[in-house]
CSV table of C-alpha atoms and ligand atoms in Angstrom, one decimal:
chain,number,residue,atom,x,y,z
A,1,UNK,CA,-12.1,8.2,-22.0
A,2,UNK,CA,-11.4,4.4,-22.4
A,3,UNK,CA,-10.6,3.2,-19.3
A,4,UNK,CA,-8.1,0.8,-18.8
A,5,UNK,CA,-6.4,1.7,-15.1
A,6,UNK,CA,-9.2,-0.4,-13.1
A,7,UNK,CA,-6.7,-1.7,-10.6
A,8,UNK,CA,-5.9,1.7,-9.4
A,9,UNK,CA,-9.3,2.5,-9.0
A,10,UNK,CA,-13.3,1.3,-11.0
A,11,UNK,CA,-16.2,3.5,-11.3
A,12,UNK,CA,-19.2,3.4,-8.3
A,13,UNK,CA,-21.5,1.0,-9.8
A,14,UNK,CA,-25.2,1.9,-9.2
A,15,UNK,CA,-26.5,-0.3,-7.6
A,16,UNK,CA,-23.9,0.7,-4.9
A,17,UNK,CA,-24.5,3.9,-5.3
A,18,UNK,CA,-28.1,3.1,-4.5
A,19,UNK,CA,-27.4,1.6,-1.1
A,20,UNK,CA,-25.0,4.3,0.2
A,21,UNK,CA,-27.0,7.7,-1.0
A,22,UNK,CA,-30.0,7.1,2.1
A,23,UNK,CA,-27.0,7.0,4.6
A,24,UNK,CA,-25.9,10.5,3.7
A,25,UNK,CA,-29.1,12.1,3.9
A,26,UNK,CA,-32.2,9.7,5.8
A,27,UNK,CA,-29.9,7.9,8.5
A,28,UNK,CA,-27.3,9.8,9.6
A,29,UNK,CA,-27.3,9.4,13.2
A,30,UNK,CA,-23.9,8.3,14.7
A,31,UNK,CA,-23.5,4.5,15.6
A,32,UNK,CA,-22.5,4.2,18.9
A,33,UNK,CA,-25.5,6.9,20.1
A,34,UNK,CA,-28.1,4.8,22.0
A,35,UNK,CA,-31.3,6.1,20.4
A,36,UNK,CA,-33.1,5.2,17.4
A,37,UNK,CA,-31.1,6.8,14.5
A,38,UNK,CA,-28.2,5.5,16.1
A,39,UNK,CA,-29.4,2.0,16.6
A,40,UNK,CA,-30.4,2.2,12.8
A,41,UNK,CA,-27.0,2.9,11.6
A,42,UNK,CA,-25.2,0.5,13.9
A,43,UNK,CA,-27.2,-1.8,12.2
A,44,UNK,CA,-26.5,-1.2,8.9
A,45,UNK,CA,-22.5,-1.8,10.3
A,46,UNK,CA,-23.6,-5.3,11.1
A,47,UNK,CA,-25.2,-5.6,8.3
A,48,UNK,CA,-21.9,-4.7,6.2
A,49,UNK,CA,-19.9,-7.2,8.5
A,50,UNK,CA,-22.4,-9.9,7.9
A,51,UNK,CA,-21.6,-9.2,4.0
A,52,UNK,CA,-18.6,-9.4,4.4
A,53,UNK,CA,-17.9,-12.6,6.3
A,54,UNK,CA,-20.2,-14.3,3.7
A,55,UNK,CA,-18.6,-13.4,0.7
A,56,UNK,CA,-15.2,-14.5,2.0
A,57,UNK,CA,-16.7,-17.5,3.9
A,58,UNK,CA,-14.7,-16.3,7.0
A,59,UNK,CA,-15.5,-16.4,10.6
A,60,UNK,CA,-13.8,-12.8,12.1
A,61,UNK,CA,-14.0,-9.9,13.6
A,62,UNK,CA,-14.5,-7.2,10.9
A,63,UNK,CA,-12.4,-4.1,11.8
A,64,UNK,CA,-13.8,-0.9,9.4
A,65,UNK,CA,-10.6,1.3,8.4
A,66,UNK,CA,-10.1,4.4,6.2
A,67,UNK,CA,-8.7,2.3,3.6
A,68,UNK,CA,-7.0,-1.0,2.6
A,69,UNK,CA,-3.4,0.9,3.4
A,70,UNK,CA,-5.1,1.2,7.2
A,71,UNK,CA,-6.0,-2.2,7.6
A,72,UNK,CA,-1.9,-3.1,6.1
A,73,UNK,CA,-0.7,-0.9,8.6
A,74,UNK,CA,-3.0,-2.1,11.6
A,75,UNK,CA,-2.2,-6.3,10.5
A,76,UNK,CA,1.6,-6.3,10.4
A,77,UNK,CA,1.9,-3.1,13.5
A,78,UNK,CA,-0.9,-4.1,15.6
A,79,UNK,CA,0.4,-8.3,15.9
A,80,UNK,CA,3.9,-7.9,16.1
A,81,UNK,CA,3.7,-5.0,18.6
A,82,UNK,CA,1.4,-7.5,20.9
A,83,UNK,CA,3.6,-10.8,20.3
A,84,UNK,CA,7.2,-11.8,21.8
A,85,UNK,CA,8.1,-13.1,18.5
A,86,UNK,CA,10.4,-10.5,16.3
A,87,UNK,CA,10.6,-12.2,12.8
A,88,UNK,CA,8.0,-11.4,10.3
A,89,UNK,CA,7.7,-12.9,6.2
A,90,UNK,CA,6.5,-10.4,3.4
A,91,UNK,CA,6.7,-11.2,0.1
A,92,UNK,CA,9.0,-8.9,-2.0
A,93,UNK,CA,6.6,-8.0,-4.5
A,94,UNK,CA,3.8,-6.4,-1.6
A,95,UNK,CA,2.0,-3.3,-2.3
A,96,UNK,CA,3.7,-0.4,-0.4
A,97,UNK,CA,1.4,-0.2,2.3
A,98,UNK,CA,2.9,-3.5,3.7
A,99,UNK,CA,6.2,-2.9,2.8
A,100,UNK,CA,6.5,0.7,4.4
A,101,UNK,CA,5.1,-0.1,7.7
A,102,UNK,CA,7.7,-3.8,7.5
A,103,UNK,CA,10.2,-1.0,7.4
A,104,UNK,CA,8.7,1.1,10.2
A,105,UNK,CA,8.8,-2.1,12.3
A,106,UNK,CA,12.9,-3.4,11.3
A,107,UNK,CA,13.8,0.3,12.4
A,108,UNK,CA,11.8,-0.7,15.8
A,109,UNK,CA,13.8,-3.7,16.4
A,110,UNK,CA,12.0,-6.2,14.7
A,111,UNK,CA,13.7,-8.5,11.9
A,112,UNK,CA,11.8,-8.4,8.3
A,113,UNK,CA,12.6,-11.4,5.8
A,114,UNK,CA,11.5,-10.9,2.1
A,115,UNK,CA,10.5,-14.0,0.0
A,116,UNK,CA,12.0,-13.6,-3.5
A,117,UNK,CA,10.0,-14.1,-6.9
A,118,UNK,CA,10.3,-15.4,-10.2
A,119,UNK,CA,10.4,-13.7,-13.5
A,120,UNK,CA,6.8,-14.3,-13.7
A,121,UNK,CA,6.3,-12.4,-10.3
A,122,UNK,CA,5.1,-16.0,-8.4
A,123,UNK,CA,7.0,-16.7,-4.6
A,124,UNK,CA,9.4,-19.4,-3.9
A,125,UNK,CA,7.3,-21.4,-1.9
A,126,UNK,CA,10.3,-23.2,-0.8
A,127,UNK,CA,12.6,-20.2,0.2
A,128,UNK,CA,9.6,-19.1,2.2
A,129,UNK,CA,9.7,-22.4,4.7
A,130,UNK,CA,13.4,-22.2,5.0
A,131,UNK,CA,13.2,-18.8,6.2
A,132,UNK,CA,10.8,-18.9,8.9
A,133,UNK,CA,12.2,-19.4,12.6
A,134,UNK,CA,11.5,-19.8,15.9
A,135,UNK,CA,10.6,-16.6,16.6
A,136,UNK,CA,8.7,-15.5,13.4
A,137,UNK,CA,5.2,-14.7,14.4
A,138,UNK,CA,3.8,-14.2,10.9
A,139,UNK,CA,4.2,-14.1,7.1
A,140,UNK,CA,1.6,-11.4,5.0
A,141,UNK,CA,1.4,-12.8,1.2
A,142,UNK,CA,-0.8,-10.5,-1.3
A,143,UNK,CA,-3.1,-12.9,-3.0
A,144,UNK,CA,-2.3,-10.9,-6.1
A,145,UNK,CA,-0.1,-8.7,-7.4
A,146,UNK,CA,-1.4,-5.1,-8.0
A,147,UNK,CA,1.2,-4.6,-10.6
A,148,UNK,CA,1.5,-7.7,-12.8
A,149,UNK,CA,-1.5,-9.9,-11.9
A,150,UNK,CA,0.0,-12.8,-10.6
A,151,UNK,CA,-1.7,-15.1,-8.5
A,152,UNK,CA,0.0,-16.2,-5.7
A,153,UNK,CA,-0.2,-20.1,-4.1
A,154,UNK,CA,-1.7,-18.8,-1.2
A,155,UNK,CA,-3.0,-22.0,0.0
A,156,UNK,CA,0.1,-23.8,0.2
A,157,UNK,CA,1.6,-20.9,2.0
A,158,UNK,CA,-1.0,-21.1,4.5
A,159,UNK,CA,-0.6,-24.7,4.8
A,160,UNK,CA,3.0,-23.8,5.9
A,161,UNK,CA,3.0,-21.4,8.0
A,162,UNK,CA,0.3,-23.0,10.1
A,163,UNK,CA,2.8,-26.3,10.1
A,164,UNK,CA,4.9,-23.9,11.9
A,165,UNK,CA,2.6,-22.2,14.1
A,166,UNK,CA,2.8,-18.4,12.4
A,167,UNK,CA,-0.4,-16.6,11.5
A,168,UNK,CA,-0.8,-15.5,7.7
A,169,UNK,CA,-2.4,-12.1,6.4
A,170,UNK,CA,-3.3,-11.6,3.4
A,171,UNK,CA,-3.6,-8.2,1.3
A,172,UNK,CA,-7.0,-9.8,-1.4
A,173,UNK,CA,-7.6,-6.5,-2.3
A,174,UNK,CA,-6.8,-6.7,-5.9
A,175,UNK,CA,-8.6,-9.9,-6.1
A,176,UNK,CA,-12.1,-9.2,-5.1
A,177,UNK,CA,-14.7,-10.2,-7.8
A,178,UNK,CA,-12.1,-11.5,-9.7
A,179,UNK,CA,-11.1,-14.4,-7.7
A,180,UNK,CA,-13.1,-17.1,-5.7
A,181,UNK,CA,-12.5,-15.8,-2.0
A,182,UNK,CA,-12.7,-18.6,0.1
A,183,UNK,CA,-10.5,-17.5,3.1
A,184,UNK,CA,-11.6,-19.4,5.7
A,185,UNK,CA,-8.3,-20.7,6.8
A,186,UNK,CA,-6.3,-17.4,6.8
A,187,UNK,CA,-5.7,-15.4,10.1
A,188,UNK,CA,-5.9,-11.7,8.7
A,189,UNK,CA,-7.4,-10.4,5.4
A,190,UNK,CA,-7.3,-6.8,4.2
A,191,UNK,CA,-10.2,-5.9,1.8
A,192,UNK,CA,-10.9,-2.5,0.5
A,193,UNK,CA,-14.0,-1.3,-2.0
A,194,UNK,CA,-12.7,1.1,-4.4
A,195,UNK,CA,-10.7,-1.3,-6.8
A,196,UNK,CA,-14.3,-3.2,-7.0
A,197,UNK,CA,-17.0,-0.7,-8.0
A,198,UNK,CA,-17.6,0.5,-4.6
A,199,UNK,CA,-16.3,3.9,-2.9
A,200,UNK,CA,-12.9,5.0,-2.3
A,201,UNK,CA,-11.6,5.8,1.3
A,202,UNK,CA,-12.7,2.6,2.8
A,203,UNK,CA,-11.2,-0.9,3.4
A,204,UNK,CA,-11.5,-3.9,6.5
A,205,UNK,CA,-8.9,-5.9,8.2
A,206,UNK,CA,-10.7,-9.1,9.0
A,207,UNK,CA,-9.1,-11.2,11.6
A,208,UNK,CA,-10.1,-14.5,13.6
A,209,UNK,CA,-11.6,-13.7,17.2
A,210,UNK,CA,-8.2,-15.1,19.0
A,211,UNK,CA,-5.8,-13.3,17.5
A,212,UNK,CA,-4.0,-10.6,19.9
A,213,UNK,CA,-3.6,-7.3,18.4
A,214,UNK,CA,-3.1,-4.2,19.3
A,215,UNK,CA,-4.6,-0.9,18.2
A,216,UNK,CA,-2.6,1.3,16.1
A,217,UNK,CA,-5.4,4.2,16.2
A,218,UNK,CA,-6.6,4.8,19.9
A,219,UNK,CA,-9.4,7.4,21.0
A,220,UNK,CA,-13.3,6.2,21.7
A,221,UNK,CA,-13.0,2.6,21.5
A,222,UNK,CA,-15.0,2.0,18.3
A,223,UNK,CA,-13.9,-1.4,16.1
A,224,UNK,CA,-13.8,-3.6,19.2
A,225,UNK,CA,-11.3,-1.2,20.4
A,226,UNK,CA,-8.6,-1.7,17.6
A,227,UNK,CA,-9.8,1.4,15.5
A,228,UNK,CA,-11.4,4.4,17.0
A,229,UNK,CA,-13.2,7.4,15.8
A,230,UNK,CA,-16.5,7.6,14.3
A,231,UNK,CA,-17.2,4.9,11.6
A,232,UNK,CA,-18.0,6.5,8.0
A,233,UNK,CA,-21.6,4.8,7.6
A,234,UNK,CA,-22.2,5.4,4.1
A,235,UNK,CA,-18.5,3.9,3.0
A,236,UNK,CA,-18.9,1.2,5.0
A,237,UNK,CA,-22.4,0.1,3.9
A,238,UNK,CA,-20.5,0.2,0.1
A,239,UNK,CA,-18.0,-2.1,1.4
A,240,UNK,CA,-20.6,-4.2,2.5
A,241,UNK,CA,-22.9,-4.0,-0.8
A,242,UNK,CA,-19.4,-4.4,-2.8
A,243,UNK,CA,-18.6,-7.8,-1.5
A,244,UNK,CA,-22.0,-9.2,-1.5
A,245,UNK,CA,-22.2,-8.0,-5.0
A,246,UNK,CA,-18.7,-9.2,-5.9
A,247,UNK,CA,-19.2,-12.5,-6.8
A,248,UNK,CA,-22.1,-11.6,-9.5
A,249,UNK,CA,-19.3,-9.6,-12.0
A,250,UNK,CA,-18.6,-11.4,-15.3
A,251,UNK,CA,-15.1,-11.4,-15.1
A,252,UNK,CA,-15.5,-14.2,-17.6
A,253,UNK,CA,-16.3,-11.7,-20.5
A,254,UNK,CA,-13.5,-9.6,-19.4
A,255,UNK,CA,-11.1,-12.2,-19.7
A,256,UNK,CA,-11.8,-12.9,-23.0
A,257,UNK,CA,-11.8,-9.1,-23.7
A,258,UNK,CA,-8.2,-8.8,-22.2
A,259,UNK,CA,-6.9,-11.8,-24.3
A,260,UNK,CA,-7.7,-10.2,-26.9
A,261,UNK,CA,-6.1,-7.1,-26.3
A,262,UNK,CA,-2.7,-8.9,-25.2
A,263,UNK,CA,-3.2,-11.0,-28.5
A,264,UNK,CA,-3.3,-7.3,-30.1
A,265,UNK,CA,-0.1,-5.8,-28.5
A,266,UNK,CA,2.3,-9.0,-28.9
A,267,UNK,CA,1.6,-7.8,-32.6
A,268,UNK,CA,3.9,-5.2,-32.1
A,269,UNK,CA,7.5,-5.5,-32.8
A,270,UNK,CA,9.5,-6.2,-29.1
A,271,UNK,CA,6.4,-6.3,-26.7
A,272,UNK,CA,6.0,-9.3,-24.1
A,273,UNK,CA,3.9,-9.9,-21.5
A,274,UNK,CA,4.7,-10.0,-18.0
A,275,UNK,CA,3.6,-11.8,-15.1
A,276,UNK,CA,2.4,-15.2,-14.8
A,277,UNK,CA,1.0,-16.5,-18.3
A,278,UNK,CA,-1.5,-18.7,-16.1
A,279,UNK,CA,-2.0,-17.6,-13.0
A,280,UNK,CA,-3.2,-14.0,-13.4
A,281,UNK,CA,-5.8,-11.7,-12.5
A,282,UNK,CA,-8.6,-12.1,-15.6
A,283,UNK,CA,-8.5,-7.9,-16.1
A,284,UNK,CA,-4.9,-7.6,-16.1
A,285,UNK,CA,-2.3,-7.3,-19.2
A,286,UNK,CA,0.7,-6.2,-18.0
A,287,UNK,CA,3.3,-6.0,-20.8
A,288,UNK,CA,6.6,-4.1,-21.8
A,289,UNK,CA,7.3,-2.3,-25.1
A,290,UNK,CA,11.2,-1.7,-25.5
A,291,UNK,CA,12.7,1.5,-26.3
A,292,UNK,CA,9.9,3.6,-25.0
A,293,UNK,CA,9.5,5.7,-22.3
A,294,UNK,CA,6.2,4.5,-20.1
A,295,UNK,CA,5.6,7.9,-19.0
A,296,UNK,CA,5.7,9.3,-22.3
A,297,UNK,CA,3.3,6.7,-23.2
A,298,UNK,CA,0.4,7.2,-20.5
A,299,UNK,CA,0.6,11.1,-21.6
A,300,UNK,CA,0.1,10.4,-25.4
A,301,UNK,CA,-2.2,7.6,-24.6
A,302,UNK,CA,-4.2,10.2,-22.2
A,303,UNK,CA,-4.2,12.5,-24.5
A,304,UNK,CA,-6.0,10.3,-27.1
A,305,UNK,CA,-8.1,9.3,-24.7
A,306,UNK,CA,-6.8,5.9,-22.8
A,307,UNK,CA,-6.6,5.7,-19.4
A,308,UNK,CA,-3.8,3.4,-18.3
A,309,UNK,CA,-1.0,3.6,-15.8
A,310,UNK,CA,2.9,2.0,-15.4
A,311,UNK,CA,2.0,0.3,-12.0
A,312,UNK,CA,0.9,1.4,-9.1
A,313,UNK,CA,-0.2,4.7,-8.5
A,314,UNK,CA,1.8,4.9,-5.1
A,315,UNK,CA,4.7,4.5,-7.3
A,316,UNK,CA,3.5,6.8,-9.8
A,317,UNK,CA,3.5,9.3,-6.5
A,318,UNK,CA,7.1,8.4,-5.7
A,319,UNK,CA,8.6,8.8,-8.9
A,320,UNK,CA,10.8,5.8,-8.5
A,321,UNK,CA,11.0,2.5,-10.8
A,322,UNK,CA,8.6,-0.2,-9.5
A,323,UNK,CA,10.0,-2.5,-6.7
A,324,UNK,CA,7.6,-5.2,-8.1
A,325,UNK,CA,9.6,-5.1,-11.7
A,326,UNK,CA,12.9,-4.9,-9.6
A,327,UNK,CA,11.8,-8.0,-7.5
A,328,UNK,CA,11.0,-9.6,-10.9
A,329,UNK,CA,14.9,-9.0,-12.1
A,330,UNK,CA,13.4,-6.9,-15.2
A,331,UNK,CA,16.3,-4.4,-16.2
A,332,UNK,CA,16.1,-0.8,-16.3
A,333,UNK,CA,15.0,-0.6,-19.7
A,334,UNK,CA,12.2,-3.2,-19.1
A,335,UNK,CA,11.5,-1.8,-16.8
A,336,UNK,CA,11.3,1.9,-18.3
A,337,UNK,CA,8.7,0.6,-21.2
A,338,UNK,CA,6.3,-0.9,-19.3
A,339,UNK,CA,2.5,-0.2,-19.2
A,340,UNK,CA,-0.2,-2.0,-16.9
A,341,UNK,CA,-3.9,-2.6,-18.8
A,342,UNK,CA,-6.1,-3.2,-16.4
A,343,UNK,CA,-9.9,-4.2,-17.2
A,344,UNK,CA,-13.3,-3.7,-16.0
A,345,UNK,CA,-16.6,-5.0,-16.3
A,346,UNK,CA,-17.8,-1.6,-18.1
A,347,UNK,CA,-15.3,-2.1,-21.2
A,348,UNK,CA,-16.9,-3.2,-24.1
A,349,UNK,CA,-15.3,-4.7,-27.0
A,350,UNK,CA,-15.1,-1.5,-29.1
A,351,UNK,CA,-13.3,0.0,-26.6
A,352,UNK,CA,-10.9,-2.6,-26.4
A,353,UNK,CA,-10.5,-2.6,-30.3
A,354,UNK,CA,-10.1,1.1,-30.2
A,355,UNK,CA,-7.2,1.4,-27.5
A,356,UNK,CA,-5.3,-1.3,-29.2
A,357,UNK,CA,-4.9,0.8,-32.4
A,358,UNK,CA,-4.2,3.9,-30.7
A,359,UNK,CA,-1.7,1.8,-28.5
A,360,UNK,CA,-0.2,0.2,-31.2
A,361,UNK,CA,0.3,3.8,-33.0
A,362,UNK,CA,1.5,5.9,-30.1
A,363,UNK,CA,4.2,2.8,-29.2
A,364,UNK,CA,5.3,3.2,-33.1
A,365,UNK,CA,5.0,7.0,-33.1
A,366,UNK,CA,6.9,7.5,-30.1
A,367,UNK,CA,9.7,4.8,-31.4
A,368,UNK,CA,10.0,6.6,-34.6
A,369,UNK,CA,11.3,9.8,-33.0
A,370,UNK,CA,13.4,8.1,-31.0
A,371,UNK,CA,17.1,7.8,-32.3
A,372,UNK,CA,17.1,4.0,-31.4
A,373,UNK,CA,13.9,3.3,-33.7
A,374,UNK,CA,15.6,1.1,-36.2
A,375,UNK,CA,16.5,-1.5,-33.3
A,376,UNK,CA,12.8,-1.6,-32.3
A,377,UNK,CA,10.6,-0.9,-34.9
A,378,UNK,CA,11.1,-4.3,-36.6
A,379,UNK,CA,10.5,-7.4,-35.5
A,380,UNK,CA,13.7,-8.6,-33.5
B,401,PLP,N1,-3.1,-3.3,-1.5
B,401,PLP,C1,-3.2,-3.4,-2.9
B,401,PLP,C2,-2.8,-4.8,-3.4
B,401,PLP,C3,-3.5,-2.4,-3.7
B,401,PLP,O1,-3.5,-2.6,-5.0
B,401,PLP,C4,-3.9,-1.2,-3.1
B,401,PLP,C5,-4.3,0.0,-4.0
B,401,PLP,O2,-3.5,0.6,-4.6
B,401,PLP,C6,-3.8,-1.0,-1.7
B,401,PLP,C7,-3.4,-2.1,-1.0
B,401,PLP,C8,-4.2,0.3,-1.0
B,401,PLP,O3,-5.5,0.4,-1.1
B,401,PLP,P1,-6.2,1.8,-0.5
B,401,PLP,O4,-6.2,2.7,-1.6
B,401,PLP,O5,-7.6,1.4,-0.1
B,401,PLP,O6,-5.4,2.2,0.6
């Protein structure tokens, strides 16, 4: 299989794999026992929040979590349920793990404001001041987009909201490796492994020491009391070995890798790319073909052996159009035929010569049986 879905989830790499395997077998002894084994594994937690802090150069709390979605849920539930304020910011293009629990909280009570986006899937920095209030406590703004790529001015978001006194999480998960994380200045982060060669079923929120928050899981008191239940060592030392290692991928190759491929597919007749020409992630290609079905496409595509998805696979489980596209004012027939490319450090450039011309045959193939080929099978 060539695969090209690395933003719904990469390969372990070994050297991660190497780290976690003595944590399933040597030291399994449960960190908050007081003896040795347990003192050993407690450690290795440290250890993983040490890595952590250091590779996003931010001085927090590190709160372990089942998984970036967790650490979403626990950011926007946990601070507004332990502030006066009832205003929060999101950006309309979040991942659905902010946007479902935003919902959770306006059927609460609590007012939710959504910052519109361009057709290149960037915030209106502008429309984002005049919305916040006196009571907003806090705005969450994904670094970027899991769907289209782009990069979001995070920097001058934070400068901002911290004009106006209101804290600012961020969801980096798509950006790790990819992206210098320097995130000292941000309240909350949300980091998960699996999207960067480490394991699945594992993410962190990261928060400054004064921030009040309240637990959204409650039981033995574990995670400075803000996530109990028994922490799962060996995920969590992968987390930690991920972000240390994250700064080390050549991203660089696989940005020249992915131009290519976009160079490729604008070949065919009606194809664009979407998202941010500039500021995107360096593995993503985002692009619509009209007059085909996306679906169709990922099956044929499987079938000849591409891995590639439509957006994200929390989408893909809700069978509904992506709200990210939507937010973006694509129509429904954008919409329909698009596909998301996304790169990782293990595709070589054969593979990436090889999925264009089975890309560029299955778009044609499927067009041809369609009974709208002659408006797309020719250049417009
Ligand atoms: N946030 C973003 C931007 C994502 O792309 C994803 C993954 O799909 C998540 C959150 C959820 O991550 P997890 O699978 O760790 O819950």
């Amino acid at each position: 299989m060539i695969y090209l879905d690395n933003a719904s989830t990469t390969p372990l790499h070994k050297t991660i794999l190497e780290e976690i395997l003595p944590y399933f077998t040597d030291h399994y002894g449960n960190p908050s026992s007081l003896h040795k084994l347990g003192i050993e594994t407690k450690n290795a937690l440290s250890l993983a929040r040490d890595r952590i802090k250091k590779a996003i150069n931010m001085e927090c709390k590190v709160i372990f979590t089942g998984s970036a979605t967790e650490a979403n849920n626990l950011a926007l539930k946990g601070v507004m349920h332990s502030s006066k304020g009832k205003h929060i910011i999101v950006s309309a293009i979040e991942h659905d793990s902010i946007l479902e629990p935003a919902k959770s909280l306006a059927s609460e009570g609590y007012e939710v404001s959504y910052i519109p986006v361009d057709r290149y899937g960037m915030i209106d920095i502008n429309k984002f001041e005049d919305m916040i209030r006196e009571d907003t406590v806090m705005v969450s703004l994904m670094l970027a987009n899991n769907e289209v790529g782009t990069i979001q001015p995070l920097k001058e978001a934070i400068d901002i909201a911290h004009k106006h006194d209101i804290l600012v999480h961020s969801d980096v998960v798509q950006a790790i490796g990819k992206l210098n994380l320097d995130l000292g200045n941000l309240d909350l982060a949300t980091i998960s492994a699996h999207k960067s060669y480490g394991p699945k079923g594992v993410g962190a929120l990261c928060l400054k020491d004064d921030i009040k928050i309240r637990a959204i899981i409650e039981g033995g008191g574990q995670e400075y009391n803000l996530r109990s239940g028994t922490q799962n060592v060996p995920a969590i030392v992968g987390l930690g070995k991920t972000m240390e290692l994250s700064k080390s991928f050549d991203y660089g190759r696989v940005r020249e890798l992915r131009d290519i491929l976009i160079k490729r597919l604008l070949e065919i007749p009606n194809s664009r790319l979407n998202g941010h020409p500039k500021y995107r992630l360096p593995n993503n290609a985002h692009m619509t073909f009209l007059g085909i079905n996306g679906e169709d496409l990922i099956i044929q595509l499987s079938n000849k052996g591409v891995a590639a998805s439509t957006g994200s696979a929390c989408t893909t489980n809700k069978q509904r159009e992506s709200h990210v596209l939507r937010a973006m004012n694509f129509s429904y027939e954008e919409i329909k035929g698009s596909l998301r490319l996304s790169l990782g450090i293990q595709n070589t450039s054969e593979e990436i010569e090889e999925a264009c011309n089975i890309i560029a045959d299955t778009i044609m193939e499927l067009r041809r049986i369609s009974p709208y080929s002659y408006k797309y099978n020719t250049l417009a």
